[in-house]
PDB file of C-alpha atoms and ligand atoms in Angstrom:
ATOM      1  CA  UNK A   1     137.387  -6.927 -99.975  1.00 51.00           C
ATOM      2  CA  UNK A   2     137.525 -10.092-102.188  1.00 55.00           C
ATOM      3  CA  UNK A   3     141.044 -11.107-103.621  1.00 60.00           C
ATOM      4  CA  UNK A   4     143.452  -8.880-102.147  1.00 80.00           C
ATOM      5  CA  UNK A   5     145.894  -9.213 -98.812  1.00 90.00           C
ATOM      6  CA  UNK A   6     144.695  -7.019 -96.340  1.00 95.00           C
ATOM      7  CA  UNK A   7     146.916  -6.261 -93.710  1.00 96.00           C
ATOM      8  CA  UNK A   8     145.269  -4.921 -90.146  1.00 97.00           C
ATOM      9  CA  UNK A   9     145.715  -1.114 -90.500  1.00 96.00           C
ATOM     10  CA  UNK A  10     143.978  -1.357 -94.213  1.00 96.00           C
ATOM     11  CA  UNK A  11     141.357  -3.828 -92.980  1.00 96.00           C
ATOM     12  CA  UNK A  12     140.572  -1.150 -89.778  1.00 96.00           C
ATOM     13  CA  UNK A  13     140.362   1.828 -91.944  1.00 96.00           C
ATOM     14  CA  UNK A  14     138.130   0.576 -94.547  1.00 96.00           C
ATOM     15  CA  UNK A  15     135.985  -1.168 -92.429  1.00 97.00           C
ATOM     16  CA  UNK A  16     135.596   1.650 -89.927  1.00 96.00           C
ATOM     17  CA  UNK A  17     134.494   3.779 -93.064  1.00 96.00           C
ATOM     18  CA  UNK A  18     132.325   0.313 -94.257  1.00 95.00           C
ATOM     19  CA  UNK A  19     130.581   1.467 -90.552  1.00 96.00           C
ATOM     20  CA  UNK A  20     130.213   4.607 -90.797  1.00 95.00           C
ATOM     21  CA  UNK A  21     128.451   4.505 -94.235  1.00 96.00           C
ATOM     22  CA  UNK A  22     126.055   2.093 -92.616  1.00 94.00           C
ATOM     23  CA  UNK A  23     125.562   4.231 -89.115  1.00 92.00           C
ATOM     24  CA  UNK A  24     126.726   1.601 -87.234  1.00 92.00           C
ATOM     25  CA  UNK A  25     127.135   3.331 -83.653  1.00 87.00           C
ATOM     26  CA  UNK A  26     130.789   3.920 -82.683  1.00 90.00           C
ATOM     27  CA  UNK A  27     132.265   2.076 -86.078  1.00 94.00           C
ATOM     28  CA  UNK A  28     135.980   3.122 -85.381  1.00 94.00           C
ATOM     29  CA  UNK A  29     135.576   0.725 -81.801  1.00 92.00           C
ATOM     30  CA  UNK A  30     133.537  -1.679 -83.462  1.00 94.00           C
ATOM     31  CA  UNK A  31     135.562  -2.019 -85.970  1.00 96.00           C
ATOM     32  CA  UNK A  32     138.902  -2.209 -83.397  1.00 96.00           C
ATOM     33  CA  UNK A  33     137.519  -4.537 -80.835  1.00 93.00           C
ATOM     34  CA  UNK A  34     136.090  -6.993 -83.624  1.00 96.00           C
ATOM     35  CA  UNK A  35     138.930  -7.173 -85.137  1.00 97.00           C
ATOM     36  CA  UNK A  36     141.574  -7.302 -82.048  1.00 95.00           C
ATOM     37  CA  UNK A  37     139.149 -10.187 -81.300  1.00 94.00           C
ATOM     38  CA  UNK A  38     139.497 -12.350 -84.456  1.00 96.00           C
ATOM     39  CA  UNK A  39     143.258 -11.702 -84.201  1.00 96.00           C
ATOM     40  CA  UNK A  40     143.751 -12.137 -80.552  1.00 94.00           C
ATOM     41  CA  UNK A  41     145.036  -8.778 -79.958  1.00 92.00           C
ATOM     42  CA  UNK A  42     144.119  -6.130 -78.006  1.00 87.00           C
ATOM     43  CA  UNK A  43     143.285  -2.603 -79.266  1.00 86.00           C
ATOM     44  CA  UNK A  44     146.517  -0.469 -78.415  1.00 90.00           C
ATOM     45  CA  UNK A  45     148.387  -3.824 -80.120  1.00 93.00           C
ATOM     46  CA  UNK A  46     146.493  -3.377 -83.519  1.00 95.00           C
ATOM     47  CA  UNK A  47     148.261  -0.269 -83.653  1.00 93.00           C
ATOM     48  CA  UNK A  48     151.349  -2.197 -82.745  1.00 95.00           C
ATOM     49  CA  UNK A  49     151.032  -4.340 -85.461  1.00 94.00           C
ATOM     50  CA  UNK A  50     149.628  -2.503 -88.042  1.00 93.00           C
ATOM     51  CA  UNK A  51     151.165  -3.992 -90.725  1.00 95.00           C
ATOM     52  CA  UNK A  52     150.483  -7.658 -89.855  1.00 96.00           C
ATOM     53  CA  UNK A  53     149.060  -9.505 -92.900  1.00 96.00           C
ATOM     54  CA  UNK A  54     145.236 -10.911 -92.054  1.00 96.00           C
ATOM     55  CA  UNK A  55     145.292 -14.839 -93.456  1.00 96.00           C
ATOM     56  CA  UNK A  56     141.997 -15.553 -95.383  1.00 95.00           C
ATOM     57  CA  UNK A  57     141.045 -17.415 -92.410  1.00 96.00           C
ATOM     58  CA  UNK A  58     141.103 -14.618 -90.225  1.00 97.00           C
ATOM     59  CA  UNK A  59     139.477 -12.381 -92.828  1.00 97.00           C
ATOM     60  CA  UNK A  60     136.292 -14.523 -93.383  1.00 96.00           C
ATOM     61  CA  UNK A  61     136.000 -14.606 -89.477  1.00 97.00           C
ATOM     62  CA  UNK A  62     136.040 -10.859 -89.666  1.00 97.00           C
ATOM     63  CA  UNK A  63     134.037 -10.738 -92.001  1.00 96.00           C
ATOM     64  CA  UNK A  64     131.717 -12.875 -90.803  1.00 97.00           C
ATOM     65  CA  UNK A  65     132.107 -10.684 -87.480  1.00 97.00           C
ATOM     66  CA  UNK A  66     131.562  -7.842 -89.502  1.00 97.00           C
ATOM     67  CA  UNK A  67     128.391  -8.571 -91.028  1.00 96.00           C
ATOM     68  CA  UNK A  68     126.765  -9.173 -87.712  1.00 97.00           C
ATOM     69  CA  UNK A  69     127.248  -6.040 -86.547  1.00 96.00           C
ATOM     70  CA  UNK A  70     125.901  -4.180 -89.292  1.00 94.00           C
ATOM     71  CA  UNK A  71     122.427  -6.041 -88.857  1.00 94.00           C
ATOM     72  CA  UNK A  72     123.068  -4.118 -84.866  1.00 93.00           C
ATOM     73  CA  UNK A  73     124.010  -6.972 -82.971  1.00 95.00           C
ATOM     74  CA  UNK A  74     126.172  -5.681 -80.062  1.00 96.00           C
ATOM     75  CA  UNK A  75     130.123  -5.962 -80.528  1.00 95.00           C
ATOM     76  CA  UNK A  76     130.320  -7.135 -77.234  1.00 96.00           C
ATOM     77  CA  UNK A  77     128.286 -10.067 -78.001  1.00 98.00           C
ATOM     78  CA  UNK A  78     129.535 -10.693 -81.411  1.00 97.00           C
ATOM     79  CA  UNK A  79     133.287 -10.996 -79.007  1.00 95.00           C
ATOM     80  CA  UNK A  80     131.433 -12.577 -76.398  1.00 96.00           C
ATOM     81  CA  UNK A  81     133.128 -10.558 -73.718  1.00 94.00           C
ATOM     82  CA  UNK A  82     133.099  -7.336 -72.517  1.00 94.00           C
ATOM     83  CA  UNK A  83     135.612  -5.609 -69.981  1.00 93.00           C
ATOM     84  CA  UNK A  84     134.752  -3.840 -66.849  1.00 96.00           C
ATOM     85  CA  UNK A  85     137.097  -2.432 -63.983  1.00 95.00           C
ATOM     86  CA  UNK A  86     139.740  -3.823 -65.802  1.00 93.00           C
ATOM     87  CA  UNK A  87     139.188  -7.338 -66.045  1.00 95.00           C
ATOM     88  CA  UNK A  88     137.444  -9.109 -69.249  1.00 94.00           C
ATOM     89  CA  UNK A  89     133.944 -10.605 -68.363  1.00 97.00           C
ATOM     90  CA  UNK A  90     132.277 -13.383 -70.991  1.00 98.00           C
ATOM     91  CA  UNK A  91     128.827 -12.339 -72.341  1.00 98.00           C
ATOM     92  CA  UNK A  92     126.033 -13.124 -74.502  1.00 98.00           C
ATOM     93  CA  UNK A  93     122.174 -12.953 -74.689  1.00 98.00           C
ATOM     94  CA  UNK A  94     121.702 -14.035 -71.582  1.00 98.00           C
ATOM     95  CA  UNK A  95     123.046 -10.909 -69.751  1.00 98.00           C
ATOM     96  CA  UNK A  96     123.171  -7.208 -69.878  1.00 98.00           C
ATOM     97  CA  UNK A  97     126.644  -6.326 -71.408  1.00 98.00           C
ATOM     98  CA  UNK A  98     128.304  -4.221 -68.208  1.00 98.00           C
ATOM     99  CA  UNK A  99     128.035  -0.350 -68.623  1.00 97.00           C
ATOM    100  CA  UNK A 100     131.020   2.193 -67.494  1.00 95.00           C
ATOM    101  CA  UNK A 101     128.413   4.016 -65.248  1.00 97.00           C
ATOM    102  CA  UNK A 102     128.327   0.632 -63.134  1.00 98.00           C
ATOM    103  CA  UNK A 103     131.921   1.025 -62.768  1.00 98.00           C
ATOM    104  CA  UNK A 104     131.232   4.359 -61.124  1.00 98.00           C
ATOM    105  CA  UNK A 105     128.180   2.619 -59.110  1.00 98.00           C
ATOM    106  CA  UNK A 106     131.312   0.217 -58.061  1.00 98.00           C
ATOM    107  CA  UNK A 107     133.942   2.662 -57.000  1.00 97.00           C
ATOM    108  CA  UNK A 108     131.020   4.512 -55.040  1.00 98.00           C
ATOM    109  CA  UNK A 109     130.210   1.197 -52.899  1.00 97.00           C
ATOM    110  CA  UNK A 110     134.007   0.605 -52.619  1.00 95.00           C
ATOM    111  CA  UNK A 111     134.887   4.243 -51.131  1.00 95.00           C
ATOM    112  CA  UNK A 112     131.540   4.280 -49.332  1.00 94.00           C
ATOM    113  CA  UNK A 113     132.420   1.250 -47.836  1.00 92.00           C
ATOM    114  CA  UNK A 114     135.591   2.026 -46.973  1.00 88.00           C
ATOM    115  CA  UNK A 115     134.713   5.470 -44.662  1.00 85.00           C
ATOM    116  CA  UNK A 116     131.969   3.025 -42.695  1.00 79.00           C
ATOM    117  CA  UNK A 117     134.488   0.520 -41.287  1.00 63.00           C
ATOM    118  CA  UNK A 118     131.994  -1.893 -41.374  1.00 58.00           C
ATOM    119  CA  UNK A 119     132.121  -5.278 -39.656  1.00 54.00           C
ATOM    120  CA  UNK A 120     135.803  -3.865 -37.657  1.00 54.00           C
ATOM    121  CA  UNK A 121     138.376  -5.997 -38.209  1.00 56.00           C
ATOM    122  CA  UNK A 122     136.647  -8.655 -40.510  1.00 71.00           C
ATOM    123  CA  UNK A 123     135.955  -8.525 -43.828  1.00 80.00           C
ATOM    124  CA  UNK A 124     132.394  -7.438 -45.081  1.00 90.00           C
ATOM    125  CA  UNK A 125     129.574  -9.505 -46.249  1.00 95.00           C
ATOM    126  CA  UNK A 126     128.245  -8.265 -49.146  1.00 97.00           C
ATOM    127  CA  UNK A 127     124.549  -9.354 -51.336  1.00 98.00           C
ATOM    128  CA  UNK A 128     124.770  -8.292 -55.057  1.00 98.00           C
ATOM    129  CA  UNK A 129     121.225  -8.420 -56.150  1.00 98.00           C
ATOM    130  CA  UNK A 130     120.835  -8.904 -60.008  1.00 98.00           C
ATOM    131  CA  UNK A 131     123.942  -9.883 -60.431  1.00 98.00           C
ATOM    132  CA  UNK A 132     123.521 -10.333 -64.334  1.00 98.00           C
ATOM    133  CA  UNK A 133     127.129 -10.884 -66.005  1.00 98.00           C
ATOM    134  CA  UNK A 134     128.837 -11.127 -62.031  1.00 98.00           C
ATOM    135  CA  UNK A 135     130.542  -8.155 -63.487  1.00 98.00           C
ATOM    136  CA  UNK A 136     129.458  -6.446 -59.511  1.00 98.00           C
ATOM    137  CA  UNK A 137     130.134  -9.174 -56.965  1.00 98.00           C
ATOM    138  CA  UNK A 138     133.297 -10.586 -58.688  1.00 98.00           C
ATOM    139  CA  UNK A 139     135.109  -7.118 -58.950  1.00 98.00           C
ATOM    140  CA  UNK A 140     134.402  -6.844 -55.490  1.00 97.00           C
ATOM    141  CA  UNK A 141     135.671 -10.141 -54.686  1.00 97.00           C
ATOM    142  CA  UNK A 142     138.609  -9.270 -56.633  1.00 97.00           C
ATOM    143  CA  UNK A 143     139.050  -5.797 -55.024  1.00 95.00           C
ATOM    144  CA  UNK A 144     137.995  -7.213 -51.603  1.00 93.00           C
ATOM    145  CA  UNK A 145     139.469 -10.328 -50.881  1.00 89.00           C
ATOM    146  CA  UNK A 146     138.116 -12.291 -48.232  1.00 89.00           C
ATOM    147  CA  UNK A 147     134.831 -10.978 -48.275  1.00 93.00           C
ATOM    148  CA  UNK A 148     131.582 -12.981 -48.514  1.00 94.00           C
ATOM    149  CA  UNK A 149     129.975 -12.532 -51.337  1.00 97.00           C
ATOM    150  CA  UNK A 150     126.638 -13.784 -52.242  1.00 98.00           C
ATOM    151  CA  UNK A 151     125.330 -13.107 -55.797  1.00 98.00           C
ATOM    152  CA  UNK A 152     121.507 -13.504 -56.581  1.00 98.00           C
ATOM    153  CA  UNK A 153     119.664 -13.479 -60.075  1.00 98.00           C
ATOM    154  CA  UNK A 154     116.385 -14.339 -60.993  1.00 98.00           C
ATOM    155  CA  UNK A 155     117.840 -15.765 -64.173  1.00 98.00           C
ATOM    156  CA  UNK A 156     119.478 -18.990 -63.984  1.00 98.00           C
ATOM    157  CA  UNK A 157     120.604 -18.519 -67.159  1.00 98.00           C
ATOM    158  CA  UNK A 158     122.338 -15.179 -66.490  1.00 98.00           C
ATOM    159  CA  UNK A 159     123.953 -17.191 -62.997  1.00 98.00           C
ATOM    160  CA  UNK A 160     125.446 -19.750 -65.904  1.00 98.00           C
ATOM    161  CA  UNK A 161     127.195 -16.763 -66.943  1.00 98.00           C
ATOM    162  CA  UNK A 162     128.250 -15.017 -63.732  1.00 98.00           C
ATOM    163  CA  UNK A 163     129.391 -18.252 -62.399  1.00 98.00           C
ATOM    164  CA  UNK A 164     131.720 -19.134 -65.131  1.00 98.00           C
ATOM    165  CA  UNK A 165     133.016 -15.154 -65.407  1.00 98.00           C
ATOM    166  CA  UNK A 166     133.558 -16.071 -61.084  1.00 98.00           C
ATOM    167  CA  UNK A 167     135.457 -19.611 -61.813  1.00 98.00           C
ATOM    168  CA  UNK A 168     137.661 -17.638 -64.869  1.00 98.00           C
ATOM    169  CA  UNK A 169     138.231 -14.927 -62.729  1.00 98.00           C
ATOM    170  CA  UNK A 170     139.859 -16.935 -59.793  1.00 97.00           C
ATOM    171  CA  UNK A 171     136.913 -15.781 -57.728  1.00 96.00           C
ATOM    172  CA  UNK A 172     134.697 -19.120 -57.915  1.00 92.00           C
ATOM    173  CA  UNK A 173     135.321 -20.298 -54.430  1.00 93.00           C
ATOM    174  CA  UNK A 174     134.414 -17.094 -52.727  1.00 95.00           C
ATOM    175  CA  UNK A 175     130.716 -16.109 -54.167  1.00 98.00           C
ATOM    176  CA  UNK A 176     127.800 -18.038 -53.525  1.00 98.00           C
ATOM    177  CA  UNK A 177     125.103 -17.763 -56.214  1.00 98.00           C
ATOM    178  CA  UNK A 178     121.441 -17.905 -55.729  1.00 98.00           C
ATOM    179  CA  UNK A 179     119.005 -18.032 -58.023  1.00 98.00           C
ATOM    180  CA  UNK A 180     115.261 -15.769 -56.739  1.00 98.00           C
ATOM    181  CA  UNK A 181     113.348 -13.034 -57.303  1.00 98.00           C
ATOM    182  CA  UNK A 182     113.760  -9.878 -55.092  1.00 98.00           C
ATOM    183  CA  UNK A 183     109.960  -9.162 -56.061  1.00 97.00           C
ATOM    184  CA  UNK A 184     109.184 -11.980 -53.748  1.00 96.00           C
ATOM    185  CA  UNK A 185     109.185 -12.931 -50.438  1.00 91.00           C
ATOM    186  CA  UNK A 186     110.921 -16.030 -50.115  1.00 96.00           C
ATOM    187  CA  UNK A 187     114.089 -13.548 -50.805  1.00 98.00           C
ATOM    188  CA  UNK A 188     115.064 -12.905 -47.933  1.00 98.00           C
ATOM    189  CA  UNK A 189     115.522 -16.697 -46.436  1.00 97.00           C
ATOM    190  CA  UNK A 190     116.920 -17.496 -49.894  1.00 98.00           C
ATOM    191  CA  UNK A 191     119.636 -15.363 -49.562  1.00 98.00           C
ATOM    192  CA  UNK A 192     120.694 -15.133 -45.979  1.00 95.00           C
ATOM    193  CA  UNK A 193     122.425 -12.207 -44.393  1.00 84.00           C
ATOM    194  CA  UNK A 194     121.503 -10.086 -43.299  1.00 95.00           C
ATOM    195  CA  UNK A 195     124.875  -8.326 -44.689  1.00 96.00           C
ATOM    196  CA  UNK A 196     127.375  -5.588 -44.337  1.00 95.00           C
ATOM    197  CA  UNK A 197     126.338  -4.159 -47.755  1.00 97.00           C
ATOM    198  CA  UNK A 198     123.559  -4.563 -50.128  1.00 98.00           C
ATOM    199  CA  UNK A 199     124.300  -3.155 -53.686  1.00 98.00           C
ATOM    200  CA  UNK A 200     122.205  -3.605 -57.141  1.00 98.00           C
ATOM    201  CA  UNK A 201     121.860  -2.414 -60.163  1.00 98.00           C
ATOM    202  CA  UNK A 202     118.281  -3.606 -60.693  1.00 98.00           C
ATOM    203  CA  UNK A 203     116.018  -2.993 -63.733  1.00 98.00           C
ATOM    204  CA  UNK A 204     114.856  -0.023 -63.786  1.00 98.00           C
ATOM    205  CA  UNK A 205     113.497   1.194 -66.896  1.00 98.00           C
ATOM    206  CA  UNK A 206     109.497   1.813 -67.162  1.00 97.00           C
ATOM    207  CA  UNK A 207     107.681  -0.185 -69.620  1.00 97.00           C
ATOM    208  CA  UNK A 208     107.135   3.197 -71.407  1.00 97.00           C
ATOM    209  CA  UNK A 209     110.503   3.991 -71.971  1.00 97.00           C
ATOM    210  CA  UNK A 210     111.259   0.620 -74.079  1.00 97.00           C
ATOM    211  CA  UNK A 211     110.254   1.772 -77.123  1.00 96.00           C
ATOM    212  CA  UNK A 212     112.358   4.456 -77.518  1.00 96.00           C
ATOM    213  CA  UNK A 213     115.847   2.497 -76.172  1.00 95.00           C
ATOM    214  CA  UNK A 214     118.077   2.157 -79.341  1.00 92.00           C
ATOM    215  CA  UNK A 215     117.692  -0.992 -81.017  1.00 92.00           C
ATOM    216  CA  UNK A 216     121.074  -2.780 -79.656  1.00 92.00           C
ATOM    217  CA  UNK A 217     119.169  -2.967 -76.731  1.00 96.00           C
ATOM    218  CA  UNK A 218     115.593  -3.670 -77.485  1.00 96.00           C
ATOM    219  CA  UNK A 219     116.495  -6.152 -79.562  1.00 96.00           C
ATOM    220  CA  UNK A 220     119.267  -8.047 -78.305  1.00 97.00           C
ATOM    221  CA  UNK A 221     119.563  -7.581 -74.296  1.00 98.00           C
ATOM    222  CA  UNK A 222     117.674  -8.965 -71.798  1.00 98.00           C
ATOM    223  CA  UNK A 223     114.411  -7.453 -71.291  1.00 97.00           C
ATOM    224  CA  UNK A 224     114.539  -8.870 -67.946  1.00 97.00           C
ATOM    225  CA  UNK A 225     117.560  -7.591 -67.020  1.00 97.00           C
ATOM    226  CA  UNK A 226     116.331  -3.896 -67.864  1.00 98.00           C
ATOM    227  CA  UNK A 227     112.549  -3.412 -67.405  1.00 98.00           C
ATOM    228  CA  UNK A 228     110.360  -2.625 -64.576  1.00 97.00           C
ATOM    229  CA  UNK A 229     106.785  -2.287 -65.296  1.00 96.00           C
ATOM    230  CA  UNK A 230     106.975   1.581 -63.234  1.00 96.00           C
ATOM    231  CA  UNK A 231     110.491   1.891 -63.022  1.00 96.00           C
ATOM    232  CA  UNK A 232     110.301   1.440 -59.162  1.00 97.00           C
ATOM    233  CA  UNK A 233     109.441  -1.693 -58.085  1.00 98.00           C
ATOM    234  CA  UNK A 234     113.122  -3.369 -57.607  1.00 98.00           C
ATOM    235  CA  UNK A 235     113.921  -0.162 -55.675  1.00 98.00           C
ATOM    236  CA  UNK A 236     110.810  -0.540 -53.429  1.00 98.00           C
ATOM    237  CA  UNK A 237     110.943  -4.168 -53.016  1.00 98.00           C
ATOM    238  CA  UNK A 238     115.035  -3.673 -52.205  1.00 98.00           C
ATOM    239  CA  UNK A 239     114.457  -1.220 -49.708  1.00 98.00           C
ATOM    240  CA  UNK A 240     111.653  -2.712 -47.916  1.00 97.00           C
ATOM    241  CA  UNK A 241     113.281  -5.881 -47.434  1.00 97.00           C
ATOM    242  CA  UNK A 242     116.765  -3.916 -46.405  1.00 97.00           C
ATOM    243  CA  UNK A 243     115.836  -4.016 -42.853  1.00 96.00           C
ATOM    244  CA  UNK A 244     116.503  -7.773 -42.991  1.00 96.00           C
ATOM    245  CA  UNK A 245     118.714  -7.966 -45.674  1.00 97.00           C
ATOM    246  CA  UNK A 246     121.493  -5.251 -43.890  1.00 96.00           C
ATOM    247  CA  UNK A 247     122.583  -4.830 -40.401  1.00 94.00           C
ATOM    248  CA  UNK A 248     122.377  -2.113 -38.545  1.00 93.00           C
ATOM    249  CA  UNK A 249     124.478   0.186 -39.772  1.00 93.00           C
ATOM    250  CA  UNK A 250     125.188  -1.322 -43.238  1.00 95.00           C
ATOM    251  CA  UNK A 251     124.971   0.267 -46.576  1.00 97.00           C
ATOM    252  CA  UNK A 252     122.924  -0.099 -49.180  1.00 98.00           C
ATOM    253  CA  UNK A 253     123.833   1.036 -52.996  1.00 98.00           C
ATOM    254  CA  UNK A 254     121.886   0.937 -55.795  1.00 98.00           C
ATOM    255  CA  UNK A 255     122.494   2.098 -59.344  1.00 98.00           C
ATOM    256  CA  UNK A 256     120.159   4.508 -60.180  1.00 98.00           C
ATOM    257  CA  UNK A 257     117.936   5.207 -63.766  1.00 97.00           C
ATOM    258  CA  UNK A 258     119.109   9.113 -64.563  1.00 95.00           C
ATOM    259  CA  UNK A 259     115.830  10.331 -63.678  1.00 94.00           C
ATOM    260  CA  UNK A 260     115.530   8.075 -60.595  1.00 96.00           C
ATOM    261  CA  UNK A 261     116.790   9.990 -57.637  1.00 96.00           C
ATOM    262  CA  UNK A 262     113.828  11.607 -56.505  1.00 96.00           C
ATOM    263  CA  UNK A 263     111.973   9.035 -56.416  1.00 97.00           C
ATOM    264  CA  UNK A 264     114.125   6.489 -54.787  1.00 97.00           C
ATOM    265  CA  UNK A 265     114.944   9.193 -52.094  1.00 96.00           C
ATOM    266  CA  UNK A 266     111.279   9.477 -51.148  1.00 96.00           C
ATOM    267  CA  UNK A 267     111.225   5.372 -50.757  1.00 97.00           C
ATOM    268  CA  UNK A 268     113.676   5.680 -48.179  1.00 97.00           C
ATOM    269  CA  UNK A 269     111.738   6.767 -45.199  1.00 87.00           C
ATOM    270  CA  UNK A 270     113.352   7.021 -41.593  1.00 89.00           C
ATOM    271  CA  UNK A 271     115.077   3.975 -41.674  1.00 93.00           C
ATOM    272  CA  UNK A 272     117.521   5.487 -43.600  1.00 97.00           C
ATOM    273  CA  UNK A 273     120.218   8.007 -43.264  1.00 95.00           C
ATOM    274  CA  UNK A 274     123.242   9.682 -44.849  1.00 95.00           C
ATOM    275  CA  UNK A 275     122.004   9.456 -48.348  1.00 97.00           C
ATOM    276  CA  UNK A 276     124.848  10.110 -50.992  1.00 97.00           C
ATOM    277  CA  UNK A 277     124.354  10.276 -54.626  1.00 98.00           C
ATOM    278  CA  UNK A 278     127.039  10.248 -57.147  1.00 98.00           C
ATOM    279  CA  UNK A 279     126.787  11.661 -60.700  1.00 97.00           C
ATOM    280  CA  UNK A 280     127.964   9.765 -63.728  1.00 96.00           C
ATOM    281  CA  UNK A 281     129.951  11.700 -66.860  1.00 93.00           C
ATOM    282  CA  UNK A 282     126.957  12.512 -68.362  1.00 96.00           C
ATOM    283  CA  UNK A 283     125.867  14.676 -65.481  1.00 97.00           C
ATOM    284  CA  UNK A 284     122.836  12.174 -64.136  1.00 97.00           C
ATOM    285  CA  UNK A 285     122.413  11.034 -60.697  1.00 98.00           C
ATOM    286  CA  UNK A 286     123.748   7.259 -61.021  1.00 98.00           C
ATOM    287  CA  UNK A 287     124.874   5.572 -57.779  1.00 98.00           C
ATOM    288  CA  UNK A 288     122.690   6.392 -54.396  1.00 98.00           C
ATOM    289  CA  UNK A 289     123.829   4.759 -51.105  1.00 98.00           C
ATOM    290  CA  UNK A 290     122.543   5.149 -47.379  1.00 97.00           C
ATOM    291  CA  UNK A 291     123.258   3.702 -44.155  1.00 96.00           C
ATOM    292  CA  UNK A 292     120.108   1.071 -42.853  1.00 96.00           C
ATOM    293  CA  UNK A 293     118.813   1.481 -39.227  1.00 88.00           C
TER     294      UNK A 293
HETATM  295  N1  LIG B 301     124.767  -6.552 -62.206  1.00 51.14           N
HETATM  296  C1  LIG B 301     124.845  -6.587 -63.626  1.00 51.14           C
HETATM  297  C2  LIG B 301     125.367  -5.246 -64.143  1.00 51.14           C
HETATM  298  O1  LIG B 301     125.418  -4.322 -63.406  1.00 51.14           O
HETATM  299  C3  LIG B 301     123.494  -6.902 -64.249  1.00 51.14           C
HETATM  300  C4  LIG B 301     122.433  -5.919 -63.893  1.00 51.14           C
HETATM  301  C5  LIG B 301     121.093  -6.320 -64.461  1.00 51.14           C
HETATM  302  O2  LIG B 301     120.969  -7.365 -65.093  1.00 51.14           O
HETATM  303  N2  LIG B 301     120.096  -5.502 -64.199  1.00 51.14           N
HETATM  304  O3  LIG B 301     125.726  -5.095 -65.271  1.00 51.14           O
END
């Protein structure tokens, strides 16, 4: 690439085949969001200006971009930000980079909540448990003004993260972050409630499915945002402390691993009704939600 003026449309194409020679995963995005980030422009506006001249500057931050994600390091981290439901979240190491299926997880809380009518006339409460990124609780603060929001992690370092993606995103004010463990007892009193709606996306992959995530994952995002030593144990903590942690009435929603549904199902014993499960685009069982008491 040395000694000659690129302009964006010849930078994306040979870089996207760079990628492709390499097997980078998805090389004509990577290559698109990485370099919509150096320039400040988003995709659709690449295309836009396809013939805007890249100033040696901006090419040795590209390239420098570049390079990192041929040794596999996420583009969202590379960017530090990742978008979901619309609105552009801030992320690195310390959180799980927000998925499109949690979108769906979202928009199945939202309509579920929506057909229960919940607290009347107020606006819900709702506890986001694992709230990683904030990419959960401040969507629904967006979406749902005026509710109360409470957003717990066991990570204060991932609660850096969500708070600042809360302040950025106008939504500071209205979430209240907590840092504890929903493995633990002291939960419950840390977090209050109990609440119109309980929703998580917890970690839920079994220690012996690590090895064989791809290596974006195992390697640069959080372990403890994705493992459970079974698989289960957030979901079985979760719903044994729902009876406290939702009213009478209220919903809980969790995100669900694709082979989970079974087994979460068979957790929720007669304290539960009106199960609904919602499948993602890939065909697996992804967002589960019941009614409590
Ligand atoms: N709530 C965040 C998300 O859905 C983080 C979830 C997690 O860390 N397990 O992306």
């Amino acid at each position: 690439m040395a000694d000659k003026e690129w302009n964006v449309v010849d930078l994306l194409k040979t870089t996207m085949a760079f990628f492709s020679d390499r097997k980078i995963d998805e090389p004509r995005l990577s290559a698109e969001l990485l370099l919509g980030h150096v320039l400040g422009l988003e995709r659709l506006q690449l295309y836009l200006n396809h013939e805007r001249p890249v100033s040696p500057a901006e090419l040795q931050a590209f390239r420098d971009c570049s390079r990192q994600r041929l040794q596999g390091r996420p583009v969202q981290y590379i960017a530090g930000e990742a978008f979901f439901y619309g609105n552009r979240f801030a992320v690195d190491e310390r959180v799980l980079i927000p998925r499109p299926e949690t979108e769906l997880v979202l928009e199945h809380a939202m309509e579920r909540l929506a057909s229960c009518a919940l607290s009347g006339a107020g606006m819900p409460s709702i506890l986001d448990i694992g709230t990683g990124s904030g990419c959960i609780a401040v969507t629904l603060s967006l979406r749902l003004p005026g509710t109360h929001l409470v957003a717990a992690d066991i990570s204060g370092d991932a609660l850096a993260v969500a708070e600042r993606n809360a302040a950025d995103l106008g939504t500071g004010e209205r979430i209240r972050f907590v840092q504890s463990d929903a493995l633990d007892a002291s939960f419950v009193d840390a977090v209050g409630g109990p609440f119109d709606m309980v929703i998580s996306n917890p970690p839920y992959i079994p220690e012996s499915e690590w090895a064989s995530l791809q290596d974006e994952v195992r390697l640069y995002e959080p372990r403890l945002a994705l493992v459970a030593p079974e698989g289960f144990e957030y979901y079985r903590s979760i719903v044994s402390m729902a009876p406290k942690l939702v009213r009478k009435g209220g919903l809980l929603c969790f995100e669900l691993h694709a082979d989970a549904a079974e087994g979460v199902r068979a957790l929720l014993g007669s304290g539960f009704s009106n199960i609904q499960v919602t499948q993602d685009y890939a065909g697996h069982d992804r967002a589960l939600s019941c009614i409590v008491g």
